PDB file of C-alpha atoms in Angstrom:
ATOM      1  CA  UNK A   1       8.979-240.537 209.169  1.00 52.00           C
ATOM      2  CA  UNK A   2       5.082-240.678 209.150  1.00 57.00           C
ATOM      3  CA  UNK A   3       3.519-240.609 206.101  1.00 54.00           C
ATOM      4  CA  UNK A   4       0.247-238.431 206.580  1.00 57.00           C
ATOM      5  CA  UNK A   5      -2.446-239.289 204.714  1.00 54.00           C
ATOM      6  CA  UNK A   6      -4.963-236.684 202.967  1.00 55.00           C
ATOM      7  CA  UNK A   7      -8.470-237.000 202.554  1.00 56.00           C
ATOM      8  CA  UNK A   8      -9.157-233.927 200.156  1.00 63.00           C
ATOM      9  CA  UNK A   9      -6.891-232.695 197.611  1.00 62.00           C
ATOM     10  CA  UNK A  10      -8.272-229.640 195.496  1.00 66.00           C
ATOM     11  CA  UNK A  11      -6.507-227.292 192.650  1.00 65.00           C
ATOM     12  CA  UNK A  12      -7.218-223.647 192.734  1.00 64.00           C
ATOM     13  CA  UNK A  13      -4.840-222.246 189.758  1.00 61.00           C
ATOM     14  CA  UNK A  14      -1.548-222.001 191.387  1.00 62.00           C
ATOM     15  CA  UNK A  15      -2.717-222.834 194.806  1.00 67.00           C
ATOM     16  CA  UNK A  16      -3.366-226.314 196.251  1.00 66.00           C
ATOM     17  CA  UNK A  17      -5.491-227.473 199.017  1.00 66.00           C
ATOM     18  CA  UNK A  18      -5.488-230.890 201.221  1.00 62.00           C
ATOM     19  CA  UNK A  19      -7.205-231.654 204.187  1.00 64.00           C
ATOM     20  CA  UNK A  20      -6.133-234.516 206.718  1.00 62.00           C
ATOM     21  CA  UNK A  21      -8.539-237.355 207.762  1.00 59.00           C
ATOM     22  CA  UNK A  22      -7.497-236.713 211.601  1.00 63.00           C
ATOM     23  CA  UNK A  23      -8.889-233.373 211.580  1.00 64.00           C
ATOM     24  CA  UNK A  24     -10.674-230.472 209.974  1.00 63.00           C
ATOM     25  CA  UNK A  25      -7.913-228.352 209.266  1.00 62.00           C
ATOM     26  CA  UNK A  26      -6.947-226.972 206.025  1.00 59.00           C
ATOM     27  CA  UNK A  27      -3.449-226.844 204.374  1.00 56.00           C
ATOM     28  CA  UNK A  28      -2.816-224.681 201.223  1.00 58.00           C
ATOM     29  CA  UNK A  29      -0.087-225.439 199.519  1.00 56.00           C
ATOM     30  CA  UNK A  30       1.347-222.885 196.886  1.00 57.00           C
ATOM     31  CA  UNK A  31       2.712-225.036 194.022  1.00 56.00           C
ATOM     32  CA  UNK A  32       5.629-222.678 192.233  1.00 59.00           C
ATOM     33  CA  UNK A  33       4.592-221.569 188.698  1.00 57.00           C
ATOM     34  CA  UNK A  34       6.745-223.852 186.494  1.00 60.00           C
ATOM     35  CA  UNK A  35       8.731-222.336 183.713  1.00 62.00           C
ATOM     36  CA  UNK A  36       6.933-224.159 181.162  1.00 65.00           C
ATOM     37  CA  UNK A  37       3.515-221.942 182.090  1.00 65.00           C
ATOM     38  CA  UNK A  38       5.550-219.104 181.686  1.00 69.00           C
ATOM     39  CA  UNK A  39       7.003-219.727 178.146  1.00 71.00           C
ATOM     40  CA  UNK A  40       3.393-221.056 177.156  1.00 74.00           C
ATOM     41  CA  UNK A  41       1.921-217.639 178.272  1.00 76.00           C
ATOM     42  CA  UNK A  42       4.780-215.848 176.268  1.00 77.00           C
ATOM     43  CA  UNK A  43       4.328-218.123 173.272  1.00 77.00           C
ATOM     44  CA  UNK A  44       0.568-218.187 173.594  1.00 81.00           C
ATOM     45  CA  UNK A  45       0.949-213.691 173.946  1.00 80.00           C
ATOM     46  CA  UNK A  46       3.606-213.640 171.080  1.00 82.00           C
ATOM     47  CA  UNK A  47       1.391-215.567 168.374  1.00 83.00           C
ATOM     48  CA  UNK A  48      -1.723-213.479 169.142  1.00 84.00           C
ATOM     49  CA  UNK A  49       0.548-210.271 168.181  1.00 84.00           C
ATOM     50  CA  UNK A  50       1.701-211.944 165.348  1.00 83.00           C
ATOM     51  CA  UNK A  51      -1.854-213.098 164.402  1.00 85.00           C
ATOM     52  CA  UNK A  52      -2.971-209.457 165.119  1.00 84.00           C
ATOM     53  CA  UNK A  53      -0.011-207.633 163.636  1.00 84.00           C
ATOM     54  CA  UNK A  54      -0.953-209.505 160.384  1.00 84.00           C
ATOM     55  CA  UNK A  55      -4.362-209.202 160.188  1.00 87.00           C
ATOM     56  CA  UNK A  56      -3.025-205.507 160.195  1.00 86.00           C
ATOM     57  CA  UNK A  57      -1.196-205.852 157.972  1.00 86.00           C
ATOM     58  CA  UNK A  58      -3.388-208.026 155.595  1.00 85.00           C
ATOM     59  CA  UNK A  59      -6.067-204.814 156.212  1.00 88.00           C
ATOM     60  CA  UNK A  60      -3.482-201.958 155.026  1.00 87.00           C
ATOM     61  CA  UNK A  61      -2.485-204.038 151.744  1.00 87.00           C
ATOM     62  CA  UNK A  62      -6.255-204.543 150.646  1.00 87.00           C
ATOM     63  CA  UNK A  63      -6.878-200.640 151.320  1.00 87.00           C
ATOM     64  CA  UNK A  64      -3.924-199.807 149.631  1.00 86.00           C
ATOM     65  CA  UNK A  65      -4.704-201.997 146.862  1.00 84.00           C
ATOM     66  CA  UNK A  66      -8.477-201.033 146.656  1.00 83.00           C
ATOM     67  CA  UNK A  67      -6.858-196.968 146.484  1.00 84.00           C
ATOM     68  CA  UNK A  68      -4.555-198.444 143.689  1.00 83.00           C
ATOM     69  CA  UNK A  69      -7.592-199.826 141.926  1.00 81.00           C
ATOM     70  CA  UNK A  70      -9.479-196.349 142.003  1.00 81.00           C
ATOM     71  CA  UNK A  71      -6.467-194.690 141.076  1.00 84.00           C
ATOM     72  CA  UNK A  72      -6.592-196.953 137.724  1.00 82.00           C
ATOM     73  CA  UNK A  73      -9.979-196.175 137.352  1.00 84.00           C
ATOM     74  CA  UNK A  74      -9.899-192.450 137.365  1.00 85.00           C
ATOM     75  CA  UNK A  75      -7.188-192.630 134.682  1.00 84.00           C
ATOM     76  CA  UNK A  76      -8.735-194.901 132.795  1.00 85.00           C
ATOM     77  CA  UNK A  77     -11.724-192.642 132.805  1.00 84.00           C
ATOM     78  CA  UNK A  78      -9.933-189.488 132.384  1.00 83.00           C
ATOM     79  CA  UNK A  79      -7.910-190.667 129.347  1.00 86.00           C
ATOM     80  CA  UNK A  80     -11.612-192.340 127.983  1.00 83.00           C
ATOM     81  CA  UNK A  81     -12.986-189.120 128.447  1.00 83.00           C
ATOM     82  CA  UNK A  82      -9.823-186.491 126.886  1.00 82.00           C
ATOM     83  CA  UNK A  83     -10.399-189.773 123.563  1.00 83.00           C
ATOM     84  CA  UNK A  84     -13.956-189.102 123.488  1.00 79.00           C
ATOM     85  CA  UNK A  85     -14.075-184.716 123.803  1.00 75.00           C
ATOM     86  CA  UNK A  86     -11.322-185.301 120.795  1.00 75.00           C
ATOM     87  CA  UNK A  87     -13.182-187.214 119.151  1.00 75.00           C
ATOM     88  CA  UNK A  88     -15.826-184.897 119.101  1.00 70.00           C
ATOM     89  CA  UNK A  89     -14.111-181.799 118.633  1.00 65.00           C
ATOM     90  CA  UNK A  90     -12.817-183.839 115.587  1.00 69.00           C
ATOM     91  CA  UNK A  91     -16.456-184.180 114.267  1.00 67.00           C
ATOM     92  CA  UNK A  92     -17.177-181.134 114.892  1.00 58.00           C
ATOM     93  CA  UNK A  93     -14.300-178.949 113.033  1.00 55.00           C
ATOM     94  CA  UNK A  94     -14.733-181.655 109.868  1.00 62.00           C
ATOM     95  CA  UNK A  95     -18.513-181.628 109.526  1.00 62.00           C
ATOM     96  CA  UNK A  96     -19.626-178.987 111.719  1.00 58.00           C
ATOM     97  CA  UNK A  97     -20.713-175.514 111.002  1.00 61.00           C
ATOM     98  CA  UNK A  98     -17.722-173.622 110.209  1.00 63.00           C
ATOM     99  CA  UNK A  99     -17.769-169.774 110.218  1.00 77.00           C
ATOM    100  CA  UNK A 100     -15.091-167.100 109.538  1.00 81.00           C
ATOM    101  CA  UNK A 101     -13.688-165.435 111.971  1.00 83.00           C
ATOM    102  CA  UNK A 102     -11.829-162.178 112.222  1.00 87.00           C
ATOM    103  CA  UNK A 103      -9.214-162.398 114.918  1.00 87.00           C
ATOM    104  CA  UNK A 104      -8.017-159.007 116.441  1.00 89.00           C
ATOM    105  CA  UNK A 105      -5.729-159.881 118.858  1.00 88.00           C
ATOM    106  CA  UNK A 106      -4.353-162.679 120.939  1.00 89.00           C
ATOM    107  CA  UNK A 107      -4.184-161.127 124.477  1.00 90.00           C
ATOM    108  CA  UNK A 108      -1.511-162.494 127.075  1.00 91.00           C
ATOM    109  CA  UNK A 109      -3.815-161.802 129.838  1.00 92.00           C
ATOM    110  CA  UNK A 110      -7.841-161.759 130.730  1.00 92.00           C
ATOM    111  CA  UNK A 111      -6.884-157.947 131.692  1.00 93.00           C
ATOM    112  CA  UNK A 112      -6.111-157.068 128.390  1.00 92.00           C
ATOM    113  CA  UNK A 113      -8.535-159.413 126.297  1.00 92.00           C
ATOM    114  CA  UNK A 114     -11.568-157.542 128.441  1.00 93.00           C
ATOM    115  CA  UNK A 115      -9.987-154.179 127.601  1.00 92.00           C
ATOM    116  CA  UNK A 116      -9.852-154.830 124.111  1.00 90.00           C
ATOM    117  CA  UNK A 117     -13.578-156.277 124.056  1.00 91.00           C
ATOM    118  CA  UNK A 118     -14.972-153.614 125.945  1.00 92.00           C
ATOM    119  CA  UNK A 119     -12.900-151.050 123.382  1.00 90.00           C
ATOM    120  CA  UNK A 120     -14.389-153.163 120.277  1.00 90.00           C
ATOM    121  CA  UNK A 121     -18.029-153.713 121.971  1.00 91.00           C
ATOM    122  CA  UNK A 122     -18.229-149.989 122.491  1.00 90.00           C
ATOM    123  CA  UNK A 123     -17.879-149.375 118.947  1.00 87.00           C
ATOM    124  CA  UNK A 124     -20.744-151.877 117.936  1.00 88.00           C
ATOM    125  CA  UNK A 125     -18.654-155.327 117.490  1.00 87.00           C
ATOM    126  CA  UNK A 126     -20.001-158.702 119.233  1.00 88.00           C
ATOM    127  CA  UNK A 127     -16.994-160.031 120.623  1.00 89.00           C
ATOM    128  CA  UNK A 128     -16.243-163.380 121.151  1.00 86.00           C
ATOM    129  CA  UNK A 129     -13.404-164.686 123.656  1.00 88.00           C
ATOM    130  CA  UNK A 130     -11.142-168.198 123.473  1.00 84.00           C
ATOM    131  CA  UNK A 131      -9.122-169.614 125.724  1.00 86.00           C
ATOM    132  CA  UNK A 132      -5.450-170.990 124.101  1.00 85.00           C
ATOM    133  CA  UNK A 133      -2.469-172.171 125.129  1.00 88.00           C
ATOM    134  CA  UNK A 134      -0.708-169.220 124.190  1.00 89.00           C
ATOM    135  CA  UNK A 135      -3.250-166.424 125.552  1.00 90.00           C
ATOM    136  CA  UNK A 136      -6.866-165.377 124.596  1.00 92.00           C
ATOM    137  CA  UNK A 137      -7.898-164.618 121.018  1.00 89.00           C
ATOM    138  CA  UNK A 138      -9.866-162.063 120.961  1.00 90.00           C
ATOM    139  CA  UNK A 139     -12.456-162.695 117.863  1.00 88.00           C
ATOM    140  CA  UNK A 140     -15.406-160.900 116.151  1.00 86.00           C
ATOM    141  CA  UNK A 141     -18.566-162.442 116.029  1.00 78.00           C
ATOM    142  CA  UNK A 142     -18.726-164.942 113.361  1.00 74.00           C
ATOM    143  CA  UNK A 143     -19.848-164.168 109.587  1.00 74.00           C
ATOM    144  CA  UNK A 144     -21.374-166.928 107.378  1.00 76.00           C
ATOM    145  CA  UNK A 145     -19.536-165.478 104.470  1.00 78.00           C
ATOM    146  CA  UNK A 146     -15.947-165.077 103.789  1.00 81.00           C
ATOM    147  CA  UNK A 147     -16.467-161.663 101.839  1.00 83.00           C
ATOM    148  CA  UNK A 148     -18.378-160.035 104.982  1.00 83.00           C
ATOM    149  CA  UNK A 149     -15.468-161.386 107.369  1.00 83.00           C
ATOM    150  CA  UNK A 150     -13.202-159.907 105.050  1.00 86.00           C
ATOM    151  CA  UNK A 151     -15.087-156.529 104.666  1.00 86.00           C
ATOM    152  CA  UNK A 152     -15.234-156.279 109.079  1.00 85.00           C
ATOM    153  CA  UNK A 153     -11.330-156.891 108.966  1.00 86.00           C
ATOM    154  CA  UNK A 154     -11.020-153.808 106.912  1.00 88.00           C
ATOM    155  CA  UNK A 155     -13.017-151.962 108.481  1.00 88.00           C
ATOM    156  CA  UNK A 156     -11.662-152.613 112.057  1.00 86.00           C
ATOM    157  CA  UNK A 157      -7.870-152.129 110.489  1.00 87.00           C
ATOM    158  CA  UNK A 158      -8.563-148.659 108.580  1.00 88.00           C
ATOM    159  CA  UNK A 159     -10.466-147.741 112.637  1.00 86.00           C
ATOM    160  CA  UNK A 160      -7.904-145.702 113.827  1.00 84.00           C
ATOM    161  CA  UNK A 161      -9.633-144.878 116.917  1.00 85.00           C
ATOM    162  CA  UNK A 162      -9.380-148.610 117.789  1.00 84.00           C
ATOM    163  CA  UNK A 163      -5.815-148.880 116.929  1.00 82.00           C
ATOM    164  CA  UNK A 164      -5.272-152.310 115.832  1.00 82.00           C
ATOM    165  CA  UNK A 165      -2.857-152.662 112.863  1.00 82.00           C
ATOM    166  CA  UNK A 166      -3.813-156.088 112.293  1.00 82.00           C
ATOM    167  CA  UNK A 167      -6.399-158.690 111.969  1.00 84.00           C
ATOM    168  CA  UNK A 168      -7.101-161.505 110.103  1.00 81.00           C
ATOM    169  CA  UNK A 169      -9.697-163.823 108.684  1.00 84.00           C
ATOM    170  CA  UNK A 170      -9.850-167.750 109.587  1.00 75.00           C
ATOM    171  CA  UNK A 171     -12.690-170.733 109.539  1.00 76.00           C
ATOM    172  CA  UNK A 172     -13.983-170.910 113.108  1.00 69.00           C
ATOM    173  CA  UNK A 173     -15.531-174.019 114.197  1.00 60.00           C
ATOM    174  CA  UNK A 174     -16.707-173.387 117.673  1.00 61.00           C
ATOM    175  CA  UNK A 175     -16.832-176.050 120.215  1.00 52.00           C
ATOM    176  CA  UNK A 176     -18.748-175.250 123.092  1.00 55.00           C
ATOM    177  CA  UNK A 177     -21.924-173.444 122.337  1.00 49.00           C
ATOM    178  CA  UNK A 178     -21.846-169.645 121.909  1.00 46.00           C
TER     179      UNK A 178
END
């Protein structure tokens, strides 16, 4: 068997060239892709979806722990905040300026309160509205002395017209601005 002898071998990927010294013509030779391109492709493919999947990954912890962070925050500022109104509500029912009060009525609903301070305003009183846990107090303006607050609880009582059976006196320490 001859052996032929090449004069030009070139690579082109998968596909091989030679040319013979004896003449100009060209053979391509296809060179079968070997298994170990293959499972370098797969393994080459598989780490960059790894690499990607935790990158991912590494993103959605550091948002979810910068959300945890401002979550700690607003608390932390909420409960700072709830400290420092109590603390000043504090101040303000020891040293403020305490007045008396005459409470009316303690209305389960805005509905009623505003009834009963339109019924009261009509008749001359300056009424003054609270929120509470357990309704709305309905209150008359506040009187520096606790004679005078005594004196409008009378008065509002013996009102029949009005119809309210009962008030009563108490120290009123407002705290928001009236």
């Amino acid at each position: 068997m001859p052996v032929t002898a090449y004069a030009d071998q070139k690579c082109y990927g998968d596909i091989i060239v030679f040319q013979r010294f004896d003449d100009q013509a060209i053979y391509p030779y296809f060179a079968p892709v070997s298994n170990d391109k293959t499972k370098k492709s797969e393994v080459r493919n598989k780490t960059i979806i790894i690499q990607k999947r935790k990158q991912k990954q590494h993103e959605f912890l550091a948002q979810k722990k910068n959300e945890e962070v401002h979550t700690k925050e607003e608390k932390k500022n909420s409960e700072n905040k709830k400290q420092l109104d109590a603390a000043i509500a504090k101040e303000i029912l020891e040293n403020g300026e305490k007045k008396w009060m005459v409470q009316v009525a303690l209305a389960s609903n805005q509905n009623k309160a505003n009834r009963i301070q339109s019924q009261l305003e009509a008749k001359g009183y300056k009424v003054v509205t609270s929120s509470t846990t357990k309704g709305i107090r309905v209150m008359i303006d506040p009187a520096n002395d606790y004679a005078i607050a005594q004196i409008i609880r009378e008065k509002i009582i013996a009102d029949n017209s009005l119809n309210m059976q009962s008030a009563w006196v108490f120290k009123w320490a407002s705290l928001t601005p009236q």
